[in-house]
Amino acid sequence: AQSVTQLGSHVSVSEGALVLLRCNYSSSVPPYLFWYVQYPNQGLQLLLKYTSAATLVKGINGFEAEFKKSETSFHLTKPSAHMSDAAEYFCAVSVRTDKLIFGTGTRLQVFP
Amino acid sequence: EADIYQTPRYLVIGTGKKITLECSQTMGHDKMYWYQQDPGMELHLIHYSYGVNSTEKGDLSSESTVSRIRTEHFPLTLESARPSHTSQYLCASSERTNTEAFFGQGTRLTVV
């Protein structure tokens, strides 16, 4: 069965610093991978998705993620953090099913 | 912009009451989902539907029930609310297999 593991439940960065949120997946077949963001008291919003086309995926708000099959990873990055990036981030996987399986989430804090 | 709506946004209710959480989408999506999200952030799939008259239980056992009489509507019902049902409930929909899900803003339920 497919699954995702998000390393680090909390990540803190300074404003302007690199953001790196880690996600590793487990799947015996090529997966579809997603990153979502959740602001307080809100639903989830799609940041970006990997659907077996380009391995480097660009999303909204300056985020991007790279699919690395050899490392079974799909880490999310942003070159320069903004205060508005503070939120919860979820990695999710879908493999030939209609269900998204989510990781446990990473809370990103951005300090001035 | 996604058009999926949940009502109410917040609900405080006494133990033993029957409640229905509403979810509607205007995108014509066949697939709809209910997730339960506890304070620790992790999302658990509790119900999903492939279309009208289709409902399936998710990965997390839940005492709630759902119905899908119309494509656009996927309500969740608790016949007798208990404090253990206190949580955030997120509704989502997707167009087809392996595509992203669009989320509503959630209903935060507190049972006292």
Coordinates of C-alpha atoms in Angstrom, one line a residue:
Chain A
A1 CA 0.0 0.0 0.0
Q2 CA 1.2 3.5 -0.7
S3 CA 2.1 6.0 2.0
V4 CA 4.0 9.2 2.6
T5 CA 6.2 10.2 5.4
Q6 CA 6.9 13.8 6.3
L7 CA 10.1 14.3 8.2
G8 CA 9.9 16.9 10.9
S9 CA 6.5 17.9 12.3
H10 CA 7.8 21.5 12.9
V11 CA 10.2 23.5 10.8
S12 CA 11.4 27.0 11.7
V13 CA 13.2 29.4 9.4
S14 CA 14.0 33.1 9.3
E15 CA 12.4 35.4 6.8
G16 CA 14.4 35.3 3.6
A17 CA 15.9 31.9 4.3
L18 CA 15.5 28.7 2.3
V19 CA 12.4 26.6 3.1
L20 CA 12.8 22.8 2.8
L21 CA 10.0 20.5 3.8
R22 CA 10.7 16.8 3.4
C23 CA 8.4 14.1 2.0
N24 CA 9.2 10.5 1.2
Y25 CA 6.8 8.2 -0.4
S26 CA 6.3 4.4 -0.5
S27 CA 4.8 2.9 -3.7
S28 CA 5.4 -0.1 -5.9
V29 CA 4.1 1.8 -8.9
P30 CA 4.6 5.3 -10.2
P31 CA 2.8 7.6 -7.8
Y32 CA 1.0 10.9 -8.2
L33 CA 2.2 13.3 -5.5
F34 CA 0.8 16.5 -4.2
W35 CA 1.7 19.2 -1.7
Y36 CA -1.1 21.1 0.0
V37 CA -1.0 24.1 2.4
Q38 CA -3.5 24.8 5.2
Y39 CA -3.8 28.2 6.9
P40 CA -5.4 28.4 10.3
N41 CA -9.1 27.6 10.3
Q42 CA -9.1 26.9 6.6
G43 CA -9.3 23.9 4.3
L44 CA -6.4 22.6 2.2
Q45 CA -5.2 24.4 -0.9
L46 CA -3.2 22.7 -3.6
L47 CA 0.4 24.1 -3.9
L48 CA 1.6 21.8 -6.7
K49 CA 1.3 18.3 -8.1
Y50 CA 3.5 15.7 -9.8
T51 CA 1.8 13.5 -12.4
S52 CA 4.7 11.8 -14.2
A53 CA 5.6 14.6 -16.5
A54 CA 8.5 16.9 -15.5
T55 CA 10.3 15.9 -12.3
L56 CA 10.7 19.5 -11.2
V57 CA 7.3 20.9 -10.5
K58 CA 6.6 24.6 -9.9
G59 CA 3.6 25.6 -7.9
I60 CA 2.0 28.7 -6.5
N61 CA 3.6 31.2 -4.1
G62 CA 7.1 30.5 -5.3
F63 CA 7.2 26.9 -4.1
E64 CA 8.6 24.0 -6.1
A65 CA 9.2 20.3 -5.6
E66 CA 11.4 17.7 -7.3
F67 CA 10.4 14.1 -7.8
K68 CA 13.4 11.8 -7.2
K69 CA 12.6 8.2 -7.9
S70 CA 15.9 6.9 -6.7
E71 CA 15.4 8.5 -3.3
T72 CA 11.6 8.1 -3.3
S73 CA 11.3 11.7 -2.3
F74 CA 9.3 14.7 -3.2
H75 CA 10.7 17.6 -1.1
L76 CA 9.1 21.0 -1.2
T77 CA 11.3 24.1 -1.4
K78 CA 11.2 27.8 -1.6
P79 CA 14.3 30.0 -2.0
S80 CA 13.2 32.8 0.3
A81 CA 10.6 32.5 3.1
H82 CA 8.0 35.1 3.7
M83 CA 6.1 35.6 6.9
S84 CA 2.9 34.7 5.0
D85 CA 4.3 31.2 4.3
A86 CA 3.7 30.3 8.0
A87 CA 1.1 27.4 7.8
E88 CA 0.7 23.7 7.8
Y89 CA 2.0 21.7 4.8
F90 CA 0.8 18.3 3.8
C91 CA 2.3 15.9 1.3
A92 CA -0.1 13.4 -0.3
V93 CA 0.0 10.4 -2.6
S94 CA -2.4 8.7 -5.0
V95 CA -1.7 5.5 -6.8
R96 CA -4.4 4.3 -9.2
T97 CA -7.0 5.0 -6.7
D98 CA -9.5 7.6 -6.0
K99 CA -8.2 8.3 -2.5
L100 CA -5.5 10.7 -1.4
I101 CA -3.3 9.5 1.4
F102 CA -1.8 12.3 3.5
G103 CA 1.3 12.6 5.5
T104 CA 1.1 13.8 9.1
G105 CA 1.9 17.4 8.1
T106 CA 4.7 19.9 8.9
R107 CA 4.1 23.2 10.6
L108 CA 6.3 25.9 9.1
Q109 CA 7.1 28.9 11.3
V110 CA 8.8 32.0 9.8
F111 CA 10.6 34.4 12.1
P112 CA 11.4 38.0 11.3
Chain B
E1 CA -11.1 28.8 -7.9
A2 CA -12.6 25.8 -6.2
D3 CA -16.3 25.9 -5.5
I4 CA -16.9 23.6 -2.6
Y5 CA -18.8 24.8 0.5
Q6 CA -19.3 23.5 4.0
T7 CA -21.8 24.6 6.6
P8 CA -21.7 25.4 9.4
R9 CA -18.1 26.6 9.8
Y10 CA -18.3 26.1 13.6
L11 CA -20.7 24.1 15.6
V12 CA -21.0 23.6 19.4
I13 CA -23.5 21.0 20.4
G14 CA -24.6 19.0 23.4
T15 CA -24.0 15.3 23.8
G16 CA -26.7 13.0 22.3
K17 CA -27.8 15.5 19.7
K18 CA -28.2 14.5 16.0
I19 CA -26.2 16.7 13.6
T20 CA -25.7 17.0 9.9
L21 CA -22.7 18.6 8.3
E22 CA -23.4 20.0 4.9
C23 CA -21.0 19.8 1.9
S24 CA -21.9 21.0 -1.6
Q25 CA -19.8 21.5 -4.7
T26 CA -20.6 23.2 -8.0
M27 CA -17.9 21.7 -10.1
G28 CA -19.8 18.6 -11.2
H29 CA -17.2 16.3 -9.6
D30 CA -18.3 12.6 -9.2
K31 CA -15.8 11.9 -6.4
M32 CA -16.3 13.3 -3.0
Y33 CA -14.6 12.7 0.4
W34 CA -14.9 13.4 4.1
Y35 CA -11.7 13.7 6.1
Q36 CA -11.4 14.1 9.9
Q37 CA -8.6 16.2 11.2
D38 CA -7.7 16.2 14.8
P39 CA -5.6 18.9 16.6
G40 CA -2.4 17.0 15.8
M41 CA -3.1 17.9 12.1
E42 CA -3.2 14.5 10.6
L43 CA -6.0 13.9 8.1
H44 CA -7.9 10.6 8.1
L45 CA -10.3 9.6 5.3
I46 CA -13.6 8.5 6.9
H47 CA -16.0 8.4 3.9
Y48 CA -15.9 8.7 0.1
S49 CA -18.2 8.5 -2.8
Y50 CA -17.7 7.7 -6.5
G51 CA -21.0 9.2 -7.5
V52 CA -24.7 9.3 -6.9
N53 CA -25.9 6.4 -4.7
S54 CA -22.3 5.4 -4.0
T55 CA -20.8 5.6 -0.5
E56 CA -17.8 3.8 1.0
K57 CA -16.1 3.8 4.4
G58 CA -12.7 5.2 4.6
D59 CA -9.5 4.2 6.4
L60 CA -10.6 5.5 9.8
S61 CA -13.6 3.9 11.4
S62 CA -16.3 6.5 12.1
E63 CA -19.7 6.4 13.7
S64 CA -20.9 9.0 11.2
T65 CA -22.9 8.1 8.0
V66 CA -23.1 9.8 4.6
S67 CA -25.4 9.9 1.7
R68 CA -25.1 10.9 -2.0
I69 CA -28.5 11.5 -3.5
R70 CA -27.3 14.3 -5.7
T71 CA -23.9 14.8 -7.4
E72 CA -23.4 18.1 -5.8
H73 CA -24.3 17.2 -2.2
F74 CA -22.5 14.9 0.3
P75 CA -23.8 15.5 3.8
L76 CA -22.4 13.8 6.9
T77 CA -24.6 12.8 9.8
L78 CA -23.9 11.9 13.4
E79 CA -27.0 10.3 15.0
S80 CA -25.9 10.9 18.6
A81 CA -22.9 13.3 19.1
R82 CA -20.3 12.5 21.7
P83 CA -17.3 14.5 23.0
S84 CA -15.1 12.0 21.2
H85 CA -16.5 13.4 17.9
T86 CA -15.0 16.8 18.6
S87 CA -12.8 17.4 15.6
Q88 CA -12.5 19.3 12.3
Y89 CA -14.3 17.8 9.4
L90 CA -13.1 18.5 5.9
C91 CA -15.0 17.8 2.7
A92 CA -13.3 17.5 -0.7
S93 CA -14.1 16.6 -4.3
S94 CA -12.1 15.6 -7.3
E95 CA -12.8 15.2 -11.0
R96 CA -11.3 11.8 -11.7
T97 CA -8.7 9.3 -10.5
N98 CA -5.2 10.6 -9.6
T99 CA -6.2 14.3 -9.8
E100 CA -6.1 16.8 -7.1
A101 CA -8.8 17.1 -4.6
F102 CA -10.5 20.5 -3.8
F103 CA -11.3 21.2 -0.2
G104 CA -14.0 23.1 1.6
Q105 CA -13.1 25.4 4.5
G106 CA -14.0 22.8 7.0
T107 CA -16.5 22.4 9.9
R108 CA -15.0 22.6 13.4
L109 CA -17.3 20.5 15.6
T110 CA -17.2 20.7 19.4
V111 CA -19.4 18.3 21.4
V112 CA -19.9 19.3 25.1

